[in-house]
mmCIF file of C-alpha atoms in Angstrom:
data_model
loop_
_atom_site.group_PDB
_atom_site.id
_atom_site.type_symbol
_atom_site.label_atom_id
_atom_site.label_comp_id
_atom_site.label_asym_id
_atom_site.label_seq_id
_atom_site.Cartn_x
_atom_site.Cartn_y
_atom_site.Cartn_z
ATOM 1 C CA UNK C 126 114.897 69.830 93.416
ATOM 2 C CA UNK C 127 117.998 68.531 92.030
ATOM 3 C CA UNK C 128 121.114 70.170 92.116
ATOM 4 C CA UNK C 129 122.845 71.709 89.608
ATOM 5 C CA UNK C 130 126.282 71.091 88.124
ATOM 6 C CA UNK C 131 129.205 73.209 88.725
ATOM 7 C CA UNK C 132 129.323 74.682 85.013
ATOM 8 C CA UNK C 133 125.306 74.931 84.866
ATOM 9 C CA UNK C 134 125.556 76.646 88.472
ATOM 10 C CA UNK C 135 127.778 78.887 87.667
ATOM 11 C CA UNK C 136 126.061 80.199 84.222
ATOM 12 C CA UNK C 137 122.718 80.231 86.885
ATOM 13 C CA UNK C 138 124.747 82.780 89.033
ATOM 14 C CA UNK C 139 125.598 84.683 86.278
ATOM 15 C CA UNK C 140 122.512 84.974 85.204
ATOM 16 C CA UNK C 141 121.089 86.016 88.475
ATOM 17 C CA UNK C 142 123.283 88.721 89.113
ATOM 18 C CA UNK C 143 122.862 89.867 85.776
ATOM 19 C CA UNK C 144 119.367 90.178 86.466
ATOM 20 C CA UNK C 145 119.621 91.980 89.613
ATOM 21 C CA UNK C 146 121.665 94.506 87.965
ATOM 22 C CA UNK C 147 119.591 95.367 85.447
ATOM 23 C CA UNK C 148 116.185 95.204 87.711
ATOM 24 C CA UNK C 149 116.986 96.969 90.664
ATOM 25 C CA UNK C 150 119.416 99.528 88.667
ATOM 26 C CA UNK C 151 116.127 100.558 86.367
ATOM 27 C CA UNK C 152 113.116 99.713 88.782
ATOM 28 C CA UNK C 153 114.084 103.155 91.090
ATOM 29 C CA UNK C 154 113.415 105.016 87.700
ATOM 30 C CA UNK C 155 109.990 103.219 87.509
ATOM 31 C CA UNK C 156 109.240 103.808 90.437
ATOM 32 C CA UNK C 157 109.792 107.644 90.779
ATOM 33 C CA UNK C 158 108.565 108.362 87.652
ATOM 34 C CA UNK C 159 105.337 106.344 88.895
ATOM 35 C CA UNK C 160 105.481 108.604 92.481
ATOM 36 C CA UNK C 161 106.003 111.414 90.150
ATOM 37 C CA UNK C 162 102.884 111.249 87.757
ATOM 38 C CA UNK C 163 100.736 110.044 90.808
ATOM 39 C CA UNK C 164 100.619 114.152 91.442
ATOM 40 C CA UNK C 165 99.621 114.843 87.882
ATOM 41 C CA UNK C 166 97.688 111.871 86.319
ATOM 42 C CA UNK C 167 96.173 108.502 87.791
ATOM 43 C CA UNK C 168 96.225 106.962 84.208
ATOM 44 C CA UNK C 169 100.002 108.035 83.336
ATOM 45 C CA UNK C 170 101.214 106.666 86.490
ATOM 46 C CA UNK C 171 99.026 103.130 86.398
ATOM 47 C CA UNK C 172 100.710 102.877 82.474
ATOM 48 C CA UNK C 173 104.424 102.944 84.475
ATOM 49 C CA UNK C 174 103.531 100.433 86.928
ATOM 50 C CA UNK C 175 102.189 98.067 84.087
ATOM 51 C CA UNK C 176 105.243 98.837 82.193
ATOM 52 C CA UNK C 177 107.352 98.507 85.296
ATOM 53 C CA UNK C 178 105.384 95.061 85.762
ATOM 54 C CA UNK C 179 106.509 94.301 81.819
ATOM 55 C CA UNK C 180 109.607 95.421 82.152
ATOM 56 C CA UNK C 181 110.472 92.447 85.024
ATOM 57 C CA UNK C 182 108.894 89.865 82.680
ATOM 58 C CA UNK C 183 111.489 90.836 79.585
ATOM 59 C CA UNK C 184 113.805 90.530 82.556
ATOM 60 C CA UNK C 185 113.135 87.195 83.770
ATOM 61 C CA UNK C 186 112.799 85.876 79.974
ATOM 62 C CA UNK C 187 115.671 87.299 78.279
ATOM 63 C CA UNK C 188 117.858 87.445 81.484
ATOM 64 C CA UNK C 189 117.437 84.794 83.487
ATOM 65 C CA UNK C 190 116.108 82.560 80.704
ATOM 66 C CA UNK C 191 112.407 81.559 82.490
ATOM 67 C CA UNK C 192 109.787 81.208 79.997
ATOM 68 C CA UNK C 193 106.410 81.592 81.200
ATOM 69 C CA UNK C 194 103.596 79.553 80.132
ATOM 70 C CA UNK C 195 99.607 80.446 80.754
ATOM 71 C CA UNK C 196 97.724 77.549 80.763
ATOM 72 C CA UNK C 197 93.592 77.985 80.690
ATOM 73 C CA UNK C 198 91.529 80.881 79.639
ATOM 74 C CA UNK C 199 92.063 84.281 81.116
ATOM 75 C CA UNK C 200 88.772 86.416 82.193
ATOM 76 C CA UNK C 201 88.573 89.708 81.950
ATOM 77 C CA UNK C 202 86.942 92.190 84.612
ATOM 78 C CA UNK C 203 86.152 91.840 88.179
ATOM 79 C CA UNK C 204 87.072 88.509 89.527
ATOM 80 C CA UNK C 205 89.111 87.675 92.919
ATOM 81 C CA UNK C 206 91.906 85.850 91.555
ATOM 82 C CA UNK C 207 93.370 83.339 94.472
ATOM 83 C CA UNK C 208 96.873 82.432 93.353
ATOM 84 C CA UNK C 209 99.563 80.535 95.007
ATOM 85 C CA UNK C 210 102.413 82.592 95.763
ATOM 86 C CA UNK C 211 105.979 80.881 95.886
ATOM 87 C CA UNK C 212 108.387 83.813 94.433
ATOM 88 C CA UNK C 213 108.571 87.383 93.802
ATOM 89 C CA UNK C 214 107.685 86.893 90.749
ATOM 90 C CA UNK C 215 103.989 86.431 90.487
ATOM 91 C CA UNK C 216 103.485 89.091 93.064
ATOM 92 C CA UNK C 217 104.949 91.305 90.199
ATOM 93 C CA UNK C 218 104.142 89.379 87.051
ATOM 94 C CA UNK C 219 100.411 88.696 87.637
ATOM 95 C CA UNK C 220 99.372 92.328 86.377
ATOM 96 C CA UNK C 221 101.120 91.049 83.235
ATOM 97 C CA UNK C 222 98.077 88.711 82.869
ATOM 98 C CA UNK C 223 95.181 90.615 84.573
ATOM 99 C CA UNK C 224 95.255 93.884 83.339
ATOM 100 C CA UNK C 225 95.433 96.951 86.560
ATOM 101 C CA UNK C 226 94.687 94.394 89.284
ATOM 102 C CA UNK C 227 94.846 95.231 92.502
ATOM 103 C CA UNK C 228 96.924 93.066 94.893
ATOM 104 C CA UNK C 229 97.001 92.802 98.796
ATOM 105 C CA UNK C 230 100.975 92.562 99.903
ATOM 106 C CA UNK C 231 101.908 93.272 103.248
ATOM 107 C CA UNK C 232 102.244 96.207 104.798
ATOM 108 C CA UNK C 233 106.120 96.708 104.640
ATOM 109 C CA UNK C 234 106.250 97.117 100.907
ATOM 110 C CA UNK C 235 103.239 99.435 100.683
ATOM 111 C CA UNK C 236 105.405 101.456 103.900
ATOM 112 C CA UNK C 237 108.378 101.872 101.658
ATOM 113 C CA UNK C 238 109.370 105.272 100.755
ATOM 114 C CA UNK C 239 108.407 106.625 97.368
ATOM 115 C CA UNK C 240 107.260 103.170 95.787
ATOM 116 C CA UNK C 241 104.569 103.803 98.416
ATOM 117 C CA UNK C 242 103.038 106.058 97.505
ATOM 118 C CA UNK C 243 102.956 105.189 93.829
ATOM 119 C CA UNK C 244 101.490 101.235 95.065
ATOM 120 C CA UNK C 245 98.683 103.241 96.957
ATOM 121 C CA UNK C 246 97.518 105.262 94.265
ATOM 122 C CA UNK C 247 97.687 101.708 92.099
ATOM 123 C CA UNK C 248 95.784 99.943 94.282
ATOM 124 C CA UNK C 249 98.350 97.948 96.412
ATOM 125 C CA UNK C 250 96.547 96.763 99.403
ATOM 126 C CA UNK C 251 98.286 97.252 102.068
ATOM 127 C CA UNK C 252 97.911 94.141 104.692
ATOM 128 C CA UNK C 253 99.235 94.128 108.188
ATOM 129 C CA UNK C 254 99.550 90.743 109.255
ATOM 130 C CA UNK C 255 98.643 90.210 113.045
ATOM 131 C CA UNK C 256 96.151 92.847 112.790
ATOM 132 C CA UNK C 257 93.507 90.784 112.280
ATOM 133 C CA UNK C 258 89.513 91.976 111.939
ATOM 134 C CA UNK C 259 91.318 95.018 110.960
ATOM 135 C CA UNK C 260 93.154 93.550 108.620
ATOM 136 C CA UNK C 261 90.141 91.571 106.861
ATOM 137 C CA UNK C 262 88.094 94.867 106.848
ATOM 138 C CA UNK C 263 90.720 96.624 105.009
ATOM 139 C CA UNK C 264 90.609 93.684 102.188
ATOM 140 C CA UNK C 265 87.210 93.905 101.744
ATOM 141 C CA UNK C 266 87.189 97.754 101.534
ATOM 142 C CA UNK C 267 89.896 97.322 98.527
ATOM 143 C CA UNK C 268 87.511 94.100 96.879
ATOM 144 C CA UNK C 269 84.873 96.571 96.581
ATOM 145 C CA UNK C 270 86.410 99.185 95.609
ATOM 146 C CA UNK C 271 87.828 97.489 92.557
ATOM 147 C CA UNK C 272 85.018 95.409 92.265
ATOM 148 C CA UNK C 273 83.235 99.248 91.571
ATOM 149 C CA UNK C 274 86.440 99.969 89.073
ATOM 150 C CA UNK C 275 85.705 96.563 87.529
ATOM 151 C CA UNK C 276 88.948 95.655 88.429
ATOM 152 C CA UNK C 277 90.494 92.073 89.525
ATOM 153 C CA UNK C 278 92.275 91.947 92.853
ATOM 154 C CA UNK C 279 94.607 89.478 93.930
ATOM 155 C CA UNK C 280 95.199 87.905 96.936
ATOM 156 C CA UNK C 281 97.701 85.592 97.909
ATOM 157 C CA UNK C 282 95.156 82.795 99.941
ATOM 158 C CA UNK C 283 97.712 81.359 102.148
ATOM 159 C CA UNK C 284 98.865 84.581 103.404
ATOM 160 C CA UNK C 285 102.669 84.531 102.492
ATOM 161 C CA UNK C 286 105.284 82.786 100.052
ATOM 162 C CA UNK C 287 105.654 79.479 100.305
ATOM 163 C CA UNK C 288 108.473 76.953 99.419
ATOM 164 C CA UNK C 289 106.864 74.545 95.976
ATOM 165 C CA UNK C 290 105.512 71.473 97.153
ATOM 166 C CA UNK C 291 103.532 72.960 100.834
ATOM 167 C CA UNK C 292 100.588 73.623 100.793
ATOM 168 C CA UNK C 293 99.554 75.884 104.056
ATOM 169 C CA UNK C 294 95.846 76.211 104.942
ATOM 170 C CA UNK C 295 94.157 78.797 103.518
ATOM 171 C CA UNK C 296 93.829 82.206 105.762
ATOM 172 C CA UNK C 297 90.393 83.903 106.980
ATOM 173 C CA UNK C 298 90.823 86.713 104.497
ATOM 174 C CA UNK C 299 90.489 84.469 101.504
ATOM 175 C CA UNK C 300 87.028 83.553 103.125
ATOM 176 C CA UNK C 301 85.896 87.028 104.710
ATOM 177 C CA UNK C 302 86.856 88.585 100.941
ATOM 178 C CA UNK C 303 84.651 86.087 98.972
ATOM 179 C CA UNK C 304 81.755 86.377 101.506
ATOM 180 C CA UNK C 305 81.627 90.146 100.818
ATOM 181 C CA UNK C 306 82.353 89.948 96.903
ATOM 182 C CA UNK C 307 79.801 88.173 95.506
ATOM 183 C CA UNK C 308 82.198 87.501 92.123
ATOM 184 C CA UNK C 309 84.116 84.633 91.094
ATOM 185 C CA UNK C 310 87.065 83.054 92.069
ATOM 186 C CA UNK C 311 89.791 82.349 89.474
ATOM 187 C CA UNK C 312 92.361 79.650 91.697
ATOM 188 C CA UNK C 313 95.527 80.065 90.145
ATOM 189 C CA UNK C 314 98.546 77.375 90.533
ATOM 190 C CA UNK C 315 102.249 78.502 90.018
ATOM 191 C CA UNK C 316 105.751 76.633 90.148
ATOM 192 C CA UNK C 317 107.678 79.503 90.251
ATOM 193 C CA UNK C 318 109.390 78.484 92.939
ATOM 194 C CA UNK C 319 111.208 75.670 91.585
ATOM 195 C CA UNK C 320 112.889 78.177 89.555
ATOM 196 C CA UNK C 321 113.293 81.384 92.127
ATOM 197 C CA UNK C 322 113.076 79.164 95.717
ATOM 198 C CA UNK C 323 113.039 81.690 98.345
ATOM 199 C CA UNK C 324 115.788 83.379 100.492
ATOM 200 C CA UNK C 325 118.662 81.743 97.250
ATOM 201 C CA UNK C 326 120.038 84.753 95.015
ATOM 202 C CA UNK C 327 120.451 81.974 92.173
ATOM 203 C CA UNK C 328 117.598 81.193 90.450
ATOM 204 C CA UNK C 329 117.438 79.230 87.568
ATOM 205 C CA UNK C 330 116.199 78.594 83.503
ATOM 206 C CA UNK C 331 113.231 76.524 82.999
ATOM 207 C CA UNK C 332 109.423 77.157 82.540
ATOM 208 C CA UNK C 333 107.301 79.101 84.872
ATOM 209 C CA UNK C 334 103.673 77.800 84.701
ATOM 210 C CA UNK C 335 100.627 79.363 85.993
ATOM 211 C CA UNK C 336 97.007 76.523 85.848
ATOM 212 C CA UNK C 337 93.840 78.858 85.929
ATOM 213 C CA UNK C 338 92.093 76.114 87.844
ATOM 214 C CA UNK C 339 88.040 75.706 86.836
ATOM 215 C CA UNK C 340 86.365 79.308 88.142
ATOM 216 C CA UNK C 341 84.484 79.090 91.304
ATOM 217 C CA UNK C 342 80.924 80.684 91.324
ATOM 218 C CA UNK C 343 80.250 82.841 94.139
ATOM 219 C CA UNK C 344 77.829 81.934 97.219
ATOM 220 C CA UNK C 345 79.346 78.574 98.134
ATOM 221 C CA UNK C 346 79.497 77.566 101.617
ATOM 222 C CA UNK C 347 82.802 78.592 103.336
ATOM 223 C CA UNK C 348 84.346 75.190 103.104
ATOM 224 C CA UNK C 349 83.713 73.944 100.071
ATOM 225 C CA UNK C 350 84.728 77.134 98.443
ATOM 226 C CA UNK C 351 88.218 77.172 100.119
ATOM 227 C CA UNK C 352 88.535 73.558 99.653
ATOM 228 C CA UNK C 353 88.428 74.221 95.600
ATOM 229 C CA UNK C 354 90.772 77.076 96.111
ATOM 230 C CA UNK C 355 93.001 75.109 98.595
ATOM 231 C CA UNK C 356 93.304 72.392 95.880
ATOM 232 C CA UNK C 357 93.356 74.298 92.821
ATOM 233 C CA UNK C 358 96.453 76.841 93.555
ATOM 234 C CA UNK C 359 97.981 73.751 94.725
ATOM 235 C CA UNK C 360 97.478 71.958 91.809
ATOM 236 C CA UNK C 361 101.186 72.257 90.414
ATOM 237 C CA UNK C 362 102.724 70.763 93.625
ATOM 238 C CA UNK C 363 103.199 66.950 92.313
#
């Protein structure tokens, strides 16, 4: 990635903290109105969270000065979406795209106070890495459930962010979720992390692009079908 000059870096850091002063100044009101309405009305409280989710976009457009570009079709309804994961961002953003989807995040967010709650009721799955078979059973619970809800649900294949350009192997759950599914696979690619690398508060303008890779059909041999996934989320690496 190549550096930045002094003037450019600075308007970056500007930027940056601009955005982290508006984000994490109005997400807490999100997010307890979300908690809030999760006592009175499931449908209230989902409409936050998408707003919440549309609320970060406006942020990372007008703010930080990312535009984000979709490229391929977008289905609708149940589908396991397998999509790289290199920033915050998507992890937020991707709800932006598939309407109410559920998305497995380790167990540490879902454990926060108050936010919680309100990512529970959502349909946050909450994944506890280490835990193993009980960790896989608890993602296939949450594919089926939404699956029933005719929902999409995310999951992040290679288990955790990764800098752009790696390309980890893909983790059992990706494998132990599509077994149990039966739906297809939508591989997504994403270079958000030549914009927002991870661990640097600076992140910088540019385009964010997400490739829906060519849908996978359901009932492929283990292998193969994490072979197309493996090379499709990675397809934005070059």
């Amino acid at each position: 990635m190549p550096s930045l000059s002094p003037p450019a870096l600075a308007i970056a850091a500007l930027r940056s903290a601009l955005f982290a002063l508006v984000f994490y100044t109005f997400s807490p009101m999100f997010i307890a109105l979300a908690a809030l309405l999760s006592y009175l009305s499931r449908r209230a409280m989902t409409a936050v969270c998408m707003a919440w989710a549309h609320f970060h976009r406006l942020c990372v457009r007008f703010l930080l000065g990312q535009r984000i570009v979709v490229e391929g079709a977008v289905p609708q309804g149940a589908v396991l979406i397998a999509c790289k994961h290199e920033a915050m961002f998507e992890a937020i953003d991707i709800v932006c795209i598939f309407d109410r989807a559920m998305i497995a995040a380790k167990k540490e967010l879902v454990d926060i106070p108050v936010f919680g709650r309100a990512a529970n009721i959502y349909g946050i799955v909450s994944v506890e890495r280490g835990a193993g078979r009980k960790a896989i059973r608890t993602i296939q619970a949450a594919g089926l459930q939404a699956k029933a809800q005719q929902r999409a649900i995310c999951l992040f294949p290679e288990g955790t962010r990764v800098p752009h350009g790696e390309s980890p192997p893909v983790k059992a759950g990706f494998a132990a979720l599509y077994a149990v599914l039966d739906m297809p696979v939508v591989p997504i690619a994403v270079d958000s992390g030549c914009l927002s690398p991870r661990g640097s508060f600076i992140k910088r303008s540019g385009t964010i692009t997400y490739r829906l890779g060519e849908i996978i059909p359901p009932g492929l041999p283990r292998a193969e079908a994490e072979l197309r996934v493996h090379a499709a989320i990675n397809a934005l690496n070059a």
